[in-house]
CSV table of C-alpha atoms in Angstrom, one decimal:
chain,number,residue,atom,x,y,z
A,1,UNK,CA,0.1,0.1,-0.1
A,2,UNK,CA,1.5,3.0,-1.2
A,3,UNK,CA,4.2,4.0,0.6
A,4,UNK,CA,3.1,1.5,3.2
A,5,UNK,CA,0.8,-1.0,1.8
A,6,UNK,CA,-1.6,-2.3,3.0
A,7,UNK,CA,-10.2,-26.4,22.2
A,8,UNK,CA,-12.2,-26.0,18.5
A,9,UNK,CA,-15.8,-25.7,19.4
A,10,UNK,CA,-17.3,-27.6,16.6
A,11,UNK,CA,-19.3,-29.8,18.9
A,12,UNK,CA,-21.6,-27.1,19.8
A,13,UNK,CA,-22.1,-25.5,16.4
A,14,UNK,CA,-22.2,-29.1,14.7
A,15,UNK,CA,-26.0,-29.6,15.7
A,16,UNK,CA,-27.0,-25.9,15.2
A,17,UNK,CA,-25.6,-25.1,11.7
A,18,UNK,CA,-27.0,-27.0,8.7
A,19,UNK,CA,-24.6,-28.4,6.2
A,20,UNK,CA,-24.5,-26.6,2.8
A,21,UNK,CA,-27.2,-27.1,0.4
A,22,UNK,CA,-28.3,-26.2,-3.2
A,23,UNK,CA,-30.3,-23.2,-3.3
A,24,UNK,CA,-34.2,-23.9,-2.6
A,25,UNK,CA,-37.3,-22.4,-2.6
A,26,UNK,CA,-38.1,-21.4,1.1
A,27,UNK,CA,-41.1,-23.2,2.9
A,28,UNK,CA,-42.7,-23.0,6.2
A,29,UNK,CA,-42.3,-20.5,8.7
A,30,UNK,CA,-40.0,-17.2,8.1
A,31,UNK,CA,-36.5,-17.5,9.4
A,32,UNK,CA,-36.4,-15.4,12.5
A,33,UNK,CA,-34.9,-11.8,12.2
A,34,UNK,CA,-31.6,-11.0,13.5
A,35,UNK,CA,-33.3,-8.5,16.3
A,36,UNK,CA,-35.4,-11.4,17.4
A,37,UNK,CA,-32.5,-13.7,17.7
A,38,UNK,CA,-30.3,-11.3,19.5
A,39,UNK,CA,-33.2,-10.7,21.9
A,40,UNK,CA,-33.5,-14.1,23.1
A,41,UNK,CA,-29.4,-14.1,23.5
A,42,UNK,CA,-28.2,-14.7,27.2
A,43,UNK,CA,-25.9,-12.2,29.0
A,44,UNK,CA,-23.1,-15.2,29.0
A,45,UNK,CA,-23.2,-15.3,25.0
A,46,UNK,CA,-21.4,-11.6,25.3
A,47,UNK,CA,-17.9,-10.6,25.9
A,48,UNK,CA,-16.6,-7.3,27.0
A,49,UNK,CA,-13.3,-6.4,25.2
A,50,UNK,CA,-10.3,-6.0,27.1
A,51,UNK,CA,-9.7,-2.2,27.7
A,52,UNK,CA,-6.2,-2.7,26.9
A,53,UNK,CA,-7.0,-4.1,23.6
A,54,UNK,CA,-9.6,-1.3,22.6
A,55,UNK,CA,-8.3,1.7,20.8
A,56,UNK,CA,-10.6,4.8,20.8
A,57,UNK,CA,-9.9,7.0,17.8
A,58,UNK,CA,-11.7,10.4,18.0
A,59,UNK,CA,-12.5,12.5,14.9
A,60,UNK,CA,-14.4,15.6,14.6
A,61,UNK,CA,-17.3,13.6,13.3
A,62,UNK,CA,-17.6,10.9,16.1
A,63,UNK,CA,-15.6,8.0,17.7
A,64,UNK,CA,-14.2,5.2,16.3
A,65,UNK,CA,-13.7,1.9,18.3
A,66,UNK,CA,-10.9,-0.6,17.5
A,67,UNK,CA,-10.4,-4.0,18.9
A,68,UNK,CA,-6.9,-5.5,18.5
A,69,UNK,CA,-6.1,-8.9,17.9
A,70,UNK,CA,-2.9,-9.7,20.1
A,71,UNK,CA,-3.8,-13.7,19.7
A,72,UNK,CA,-2.9,-13.2,16.0
A,73,UNK,CA,-0.4,-10.1,16.0
A,74,UNK,CA,0.9,-9.7,19.2
A,75,UNK,CA,3.9,-7.9,18.4
A,76,UNK,CA,1.9,-5.5,16.4
A,77,UNK,CA,-0.8,-4.9,19.0
A,78,UNK,CA,2.1,-4.2,21.6
A,79,UNK,CA,3.9,-1.6,19.2
A,80,UNK,CA,0.3,0.1,18.7
A,81,UNK,CA,-0.2,0.2,22.2
A,82,UNK,CA,2.9,1.8,22.6
A,83,UNK,CA,2.0,4.2,19.9
A,84,UNK,CA,-1.2,5.0,21.3
A,85,UNK,CA,0.1,5.6,24.8
A,86,UNK,CA,2.6,8.2,23.4
A,87,UNK,CA,-0.2,10.0,21.7
A,88,UNK,CA,1.5,9.4,18.5
A,89,UNK,CA,-1.4,9.6,16.2
A,90,UNK,CA,-2.8,12.8,17.8
A,91,UNK,CA,-3.0,15.4,15.1
A,92,UNK,CA,-2.2,12.8,12.2
A,93,UNK,CA,-4.7,12.2,9.6
A,94,UNK,CA,-6.7,10.2,7.1
A,95,UNK,CA,-4.5,10.3,3.9
A,96,UNK,CA,-6.1,8.0,1.7
A,97,UNK,CA,-9.8,6.8,0.9
A,98,UNK,CA,-9.6,4.4,-2.3
A,99,UNK,CA,-13.2,3.5,-3.2
A,100,UNK,CA,-14.2,-0.3,-2.7
A,101,UNK,CA,-11.1,-0.9,-1.2
A,102,UNK,CA,-9.5,1.0,2.1
A,103,UNK,CA,-9.2,4.0,4.3
A,104,UNK,CA,-5.7,4.7,5.3
A,105,UNK,CA,-4.4,6.9,8.2
A,106,UNK,CA,-0.9,7.8,9.5
A,107,UNK,CA,1.8,10.6,9.3
A,108,UNK,CA,1.2,12.7,6.1
A,109,UNK,CA,5.0,13.0,6.0
A,110,UNK,CA,5.4,9.3,5.1
A,111,UNK,CA,3.6,9.7,1.8
A,112,UNK,CA,5.9,9.9,-1.4
A,113,UNK,CA,5.2,13.3,-1.5
A,114,UNK,CA,5.8,14.1,2.3
A,115,UNK,CA,8.7,15.9,3.5
A,116,UNK,CA,10.6,13.0,5.5
A,117,UNK,CA,12.3,15.7,7.7
A,118,UNK,CA,9.1,16.3,9.2
A,119,UNK,CA,8.3,12.4,10.1
A,120,UNK,CA,6.9,12.3,13.6
A,121,UNK,CA,9.1,10.1,16.0
A,122,UNK,CA,8.0,6.9,16.9
A,123,UNK,CA,9.3,7.6,20.2
A,124,UNK,CA,9.7,4.1,22.3
A,125,UNK,CA,7.9,2.2,19.5
A,126,UNK,CA,9.7,-0.3,17.3
A,127,UNK,CA,10.5,0.9,13.5
A,128,UNK,CA,10.5,-2.5,12.1
A,129,UNK,CA,8.8,-5.8,13.3
A,130,UNK,CA,8.5,-9.4,11.9
A,131,UNK,CA,5.6,-9.8,9.5
A,132,UNK,CA,3.0,-11.8,11.7
A,133,UNK,CA,0.8,-12.7,8.5
A,134,UNK,CA,0.2,-16.1,9.9
A,135,UNK,CA,0.7,-18.1,13.1
A,136,UNK,CA,0.5,-21.7,14.0
A,137,UNK,CA,-2.9,-23.3,14.5
A,138,UNK,CA,-3.4,-23.1,18.3
A,139,UNK,CA,-5.8,-25.6,19.7
A,140,UNK,CA,-6.5,-23.8,22.8
A,141,UNK,CA,-7.9,-20.7,20.9
A,142,UNK,CA,-11.6,-20.9,20.1
A,143,UNK,CA,-12.5,-21.8,16.8
A,144,UNK,CA,-15.7,-22.0,15.0
A,145,UNK,CA,-15.6,-23.4,11.6
A,146,UNK,CA,-18.0,-22.1,8.7
A,147,UNK,CA,-18.6,-25.1,6.3
A,148,UNK,CA,-19.5,-23.5,3.6
A,149,UNK,CA,-16.4,-23.5,1.6
A,150,UNK,CA,-14.1,-20.6,0.5
A,151,UNK,CA,-12.3,-19.5,-2.5
A,152,UNK,CA,-9.0,-18.5,-0.5
A,153,UNK,CA,-8.4,-20.9,2.2
A,154,UNK,CA,-8.9,-24.4,2.8
A,155,UNK,CA,-10.9,-23.9,6.1
A,156,UNK,CA,-12.5,-20.8,7.4
A,157,UNK,CA,-14.3,-19.5,10.4
A,158,UNK,CA,-14.3,-17.3,13.5
A,159,UNK,CA,-11.5,-17.1,16.4
A,160,UNK,CA,-11.7,-15.1,19.4
A,161,UNK,CA,-14.5,-12.9,17.5
A,162,UNK,CA,-12.4,-12.2,14.4
A,163,UNK,CA,-13.1,-13.8,10.7
A,164,UNK,CA,-10.2,-16.2,10.3
A,165,UNK,CA,-8.8,-18.9,7.7
A,166,UNK,CA,-6.8,-22.0,8.3
A,167,UNK,CA,-4.4,-24.4,6.3
A,168,UNK,CA,-4.3,-27.9,8.2
A,169,UNK,CA,-1.8,-29.1,5.7
A,170,UNK,CA,0.7,-26.0,6.7
A,171,UNK,CA,-0.5,-26.0,10.3
A,172,UNK,CA,-0.8,-22.1,9.9
A,173,UNK,CA,-3.9,-19.8,10.5
A,174,UNK,CA,-4.5,-16.1,9.6
A,175,UNK,CA,-6.9,-13.4,10.0
A,176,UNK,CA,-8.8,-12.2,6.9
A,177,UNK,CA,-9.3,-9.0,5.0
A,178,UNK,CA,-13.1,-8.7,5.5
A,179,UNK,CA,-15.0,-5.4,5.7
A,180,UNK,CA,-14.0,-3.5,9.0
A,181,UNK,CA,-10.8,-5.3,9.4
A,182,UNK,CA,-8.1,-3.0,10.4
A,183,UNK,CA,-4.4,-3.8,8.5
A,184,UNK,CA,-0.9,-2.5,9.1
A,185,UNK,CA,0.5,-0.5,6.3
A,186,UNK,CA,4.1,-1.1,4.9
A,187,UNK,CA,6.6,-0.5,2.3
A,188,UNK,CA,7.9,-3.4,0.2
A,189,UNK,CA,9.6,-5.0,2.9
A,190,UNK,CA,7.6,-7.4,4.9
A,191,UNK,CA,9.4,-6.2,8.2
A,192,UNK,CA,8.4,-2.4,7.5
A,193,UNK,CA,4.7,-2.3,9.0
A,194,UNK,CA,5.0,-1.2,12.4
A,195,UNK,CA,1.6,-0.1,13.0
A,196,UNK,CA,2.2,3.6,12.8
A,197,UNK,CA,0.2,3.6,9.6
A,198,UNK,CA,-3.2,1.7,9.7
A,199,UNK,CA,-6.0,1.1,7.2
A,200,UNK,CA,-9.4,-0.2,7.2
A,201,UNK,CA,-11.3,-2.3,4.5
A,202,UNK,CA,-14.3,-0.4,3.3
A,203,UNK,CA,-15.5,-2.3,0.3
A,204,UNK,CA,-15.7,-5.8,-1.1
A,205,UNK,CA,-13.2,-8.1,0.8
A,206,UNK,CA,-9.8,-7.9,-0.7
A,207,UNK,CA,-8.7,-11.4,0.3
A,208,UNK,CA,-5.9,-11.4,-2.1
A,209,UNK,CA,-4.2,-9.3,0.9
A,210,UNK,CA,-4.4,-12.2,3.2
A,211,UNK,CA,-0.8,-13.4,4.4
A,212,UNK,CA,0.8,-10.4,2.6
A,213,UNK,CA,0.0,-7.7,5.4
A,214,UNK,CA,-0.5,-8.2,8.9
A,215,UNK,CA,-4.1,-7.7,10.4
A,216,UNK,CA,-4.1,-5.6,13.7
A,217,UNK,CA,-8.1,-6.0,14.5
A,218,UNK,CA,-11.4,-4.8,13.7
A,219,UNK,CA,-13.6,-1.9,14.1
A,220,UNK,CA,-16.4,-2.4,16.4
A,221,UNK,CA,-18.0,1.0,16.1
A,222,UNK,CA,-17.7,4.1,13.8
A,223,UNK,CA,-17.5,2.3,10.5
A,224,UNK,CA,-19.7,4.8,8.6
A,225,UNK,CA,-17.2,7.8,9.7
A,226,UNK,CA,-14.2,5.9,7.8
A,227,UNK,CA,-16.3,4.4,4.6
A,228,UNK,CA,-18.3,7.6,3.9
A,229,UNK,CA,-15.3,9.9,3.5
A,230,UNK,CA,-14.9,11.7,0.2
A,231,UNK,CA,-12.5,9.4,-2.1
A,232,UNK,CA,-9.0,10.6,-2.6
A,233,UNK,CA,-8.2,11.5,-6.4
A,234,UNK,CA,-4.7,10.9,-6.3
A,235,UNK,CA,-3.1,7.5,-7.3
A,236,UNK,CA,-4.5,4.8,-5.3
A,237,UNK,CA,-7.0,7.0,-3.4
A,238,UNK,CA,-4.4,9.3,-1.8
A,239,UNK,CA,-5.3,12.9,-1.0
A,240,UNK,CA,-3.7,15.3,-3.3
A,241,UNK,CA,-4.5,18.5,-1.0
A,242,UNK,CA,-3.6,18.3,2.7
A,243,UNK,CA,-6.9,20.5,3.1
A,244,UNK,CA,-8.6,17.3,1.9
A,245,UNK,CA,-7.4,15.1,4.6
A,246,UNK,CA,-9.5,14.2,7.7
A,247,UNK,CA,-7.6,15.1,11.1
A,248,UNK,CA,-7.2,12.5,13.9
A,249,UNK,CA,-8.1,14.2,17.0
A,250,UNK,CA,-6.9,11.6,19.4
A,251,UNK,CA,-6.2,8.2,19.6
A,252,UNK,CA,-6.4,6.5,23.5
A,253,UNK,CA,-6.6,3.1,24.5
A,254,UNK,CA,-9.7,2.4,26.8
A,255,UNK,CA,-7.4,1.3,29.5
A,256,UNK,CA,-5.9,4.8,29.8
A,257,UNK,CA,-9.5,6.5,30.2
A,258,UNK,CA,-11.3,7.0,33.5
A,259,UNK,CA,-13.8,3.9,33.8
A,260,UNK,CA,-16.8,6.5,33.6
A,261,UNK,CA,-15.5,7.6,30.2
A,262,UNK,CA,-14.6,4.2,28.7
A,263,UNK,CA,-16.8,2.7,25.8
A,264,UNK,CA,-19.4,0.4,26.9
A,265,UNK,CA,-19.7,-2.1,24.4
A,266,UNK,CA,-19.9,-6.0,24.1
A,267,UNK,CA,-19.3,-8.1,21.3
A,268,UNK,CA,-21.3,-11.6,20.6
A,269,UNK,CA,-19.4,-14.6,21.3
A,270,UNK,CA,-18.6,-16.3,17.9
A,271,UNK,CA,-18.9,-19.7,19.8
A,272,UNK,CA,-22.3,-19.1,21.0
A,273,UNK,CA,-25.6,-20.9,20.2
A,274,UNK,CA,-26.9,-17.4,19.1
A,275,UNK,CA,-24.2,-16.9,16.6
A,276,UNK,CA,-24.9,-20.1,15.3
A,277,UNK,CA,-28.4,-19.5,15.0
A,278,UNK,CA,-27.7,-16.0,13.2
A,279,UNK,CA,-25.4,-18.0,10.7
A,280,UNK,CA,-28.3,-20.5,10.2
A,281,UNK,CA,-30.9,-17.8,9.6
A,282,UNK,CA,-28.5,-16.1,7.1
A,283,UNK,CA,-28.0,-19.2,5.2
A,284,UNK,CA,-31.4,-20.3,4.9
A,285,UNK,CA,-33.4,-17.1,4.9
A,286,UNK,CA,-37.1,-17.1,4.0
A,287,UNK,CA,-39.7,-14.4,4.6
A,288,UNK,CA,-42.0,-12.3,2.6
A,289,UNK,CA,-39.4,-10.9,0.4
A,290,UNK,CA,-36.8,-13.8,0.1
A,291,UNK,CA,-38.1,-16.7,-1.6
A,292,UNK,CA,-35.0,-18.5,-2.5
A,293,UNK,CA,-32.3,-19.0,-0.1
A,294,UNK,CA,-28.7,-19.7,-1.0
A,295,UNK,CA,-28.1,-22.5,1.5
A,296,UNK,CA,-24.5,-21.0,2.3
A,297,UNK,CA,-23.1,-18.2,3.9
A,298,UNK,CA,-19.7,-16.3,2.9
A,299,UNK,CA,-16.9,-15.6,5.6
A,300,UNK,CA,-16.9,-12.1,5.0
A,301,UNK,CA,-20.6,-11.7,4.6
A,302,UNK,CA,-21.0,-12.0,8.3
A,303,UNK,CA,-21.5,-9.4,10.6
A,304,UNK,CA,-20.3,-10.0,14.1
A,305,UNK,CA,-23.0,-8.4,16.6
A,306,UNK,CA,-21.8,-5.4,18.8
A,307,UNK,CA,-24.2,-3.6,21.3
A,308,UNK,CA,-24.1,-1.1,23.8
A,309,UNK,CA,-24.1,-1.5,27.4
A,310,UNK,CA,-24.5,0.8,30.6
A,311,UNK,CA,-21.3,2.6,31.1
A,312,UNK,CA,-19.4,2.2,34.6
A,313,UNK,CA,-20.6,4.5,37.2
């Protein structure tokens, strides 16, 4: 991306997710709606993100929440935490919005046309990191398999609340470039992505990027603030003029904020019965509008639910 590119829980799910079938005409009662299914969820099926893994990015237009994924990219998560604690991102900008691809932010001076003498110091953060594009499959990590097949990987599913893929032959697993996933920009060298420049997928999933860039996490709240920005008219969607960029007011870890100011959000557990029911309803949708169900669901077509809760007092 120029200049910085961008114990398995199958037993529970097996009885709840129907295997893929050919598209058929819907019969019987309409499938339950998303709201109906979530309304029946239990408190135990929701998890509260670790405040040390939750980034709060403040723009003039509102708040963006990003959950880091240290189980998959621990070194990048640690470096991003260091940058956030140093207030590195404060006053930087969104420098690129490429239609149907990504929104990218970081130091404008890192652009090919930027003044390198004005580059902001990384402080105590590392300037280079090992790629962390994949990791060995960990049987201790939650894994909810999606049995519908995939073009890009032998196996796909959800791990710890993130869309992911696996290759049993190589013994590797990795996060995937679905809508709302946050990646680490880099130069050509795989080690050059350090988390000081990040991007979020705002279009159809560019899965060709999988295993070519590190994925740092996922946006939980505020996607319209990032996907709805004017598109850059320069090459690859970069803004030609500084005035076109969107300033970043601040980026903080939720753990740095007073308890009463921390975001009060929860994420539906991807190994829960309610999540399985949501997948099944999406796979076999039938109602007054949908007469033909596909019988399948794609990894990146699944929206993992996030809800607001009451803030701490």
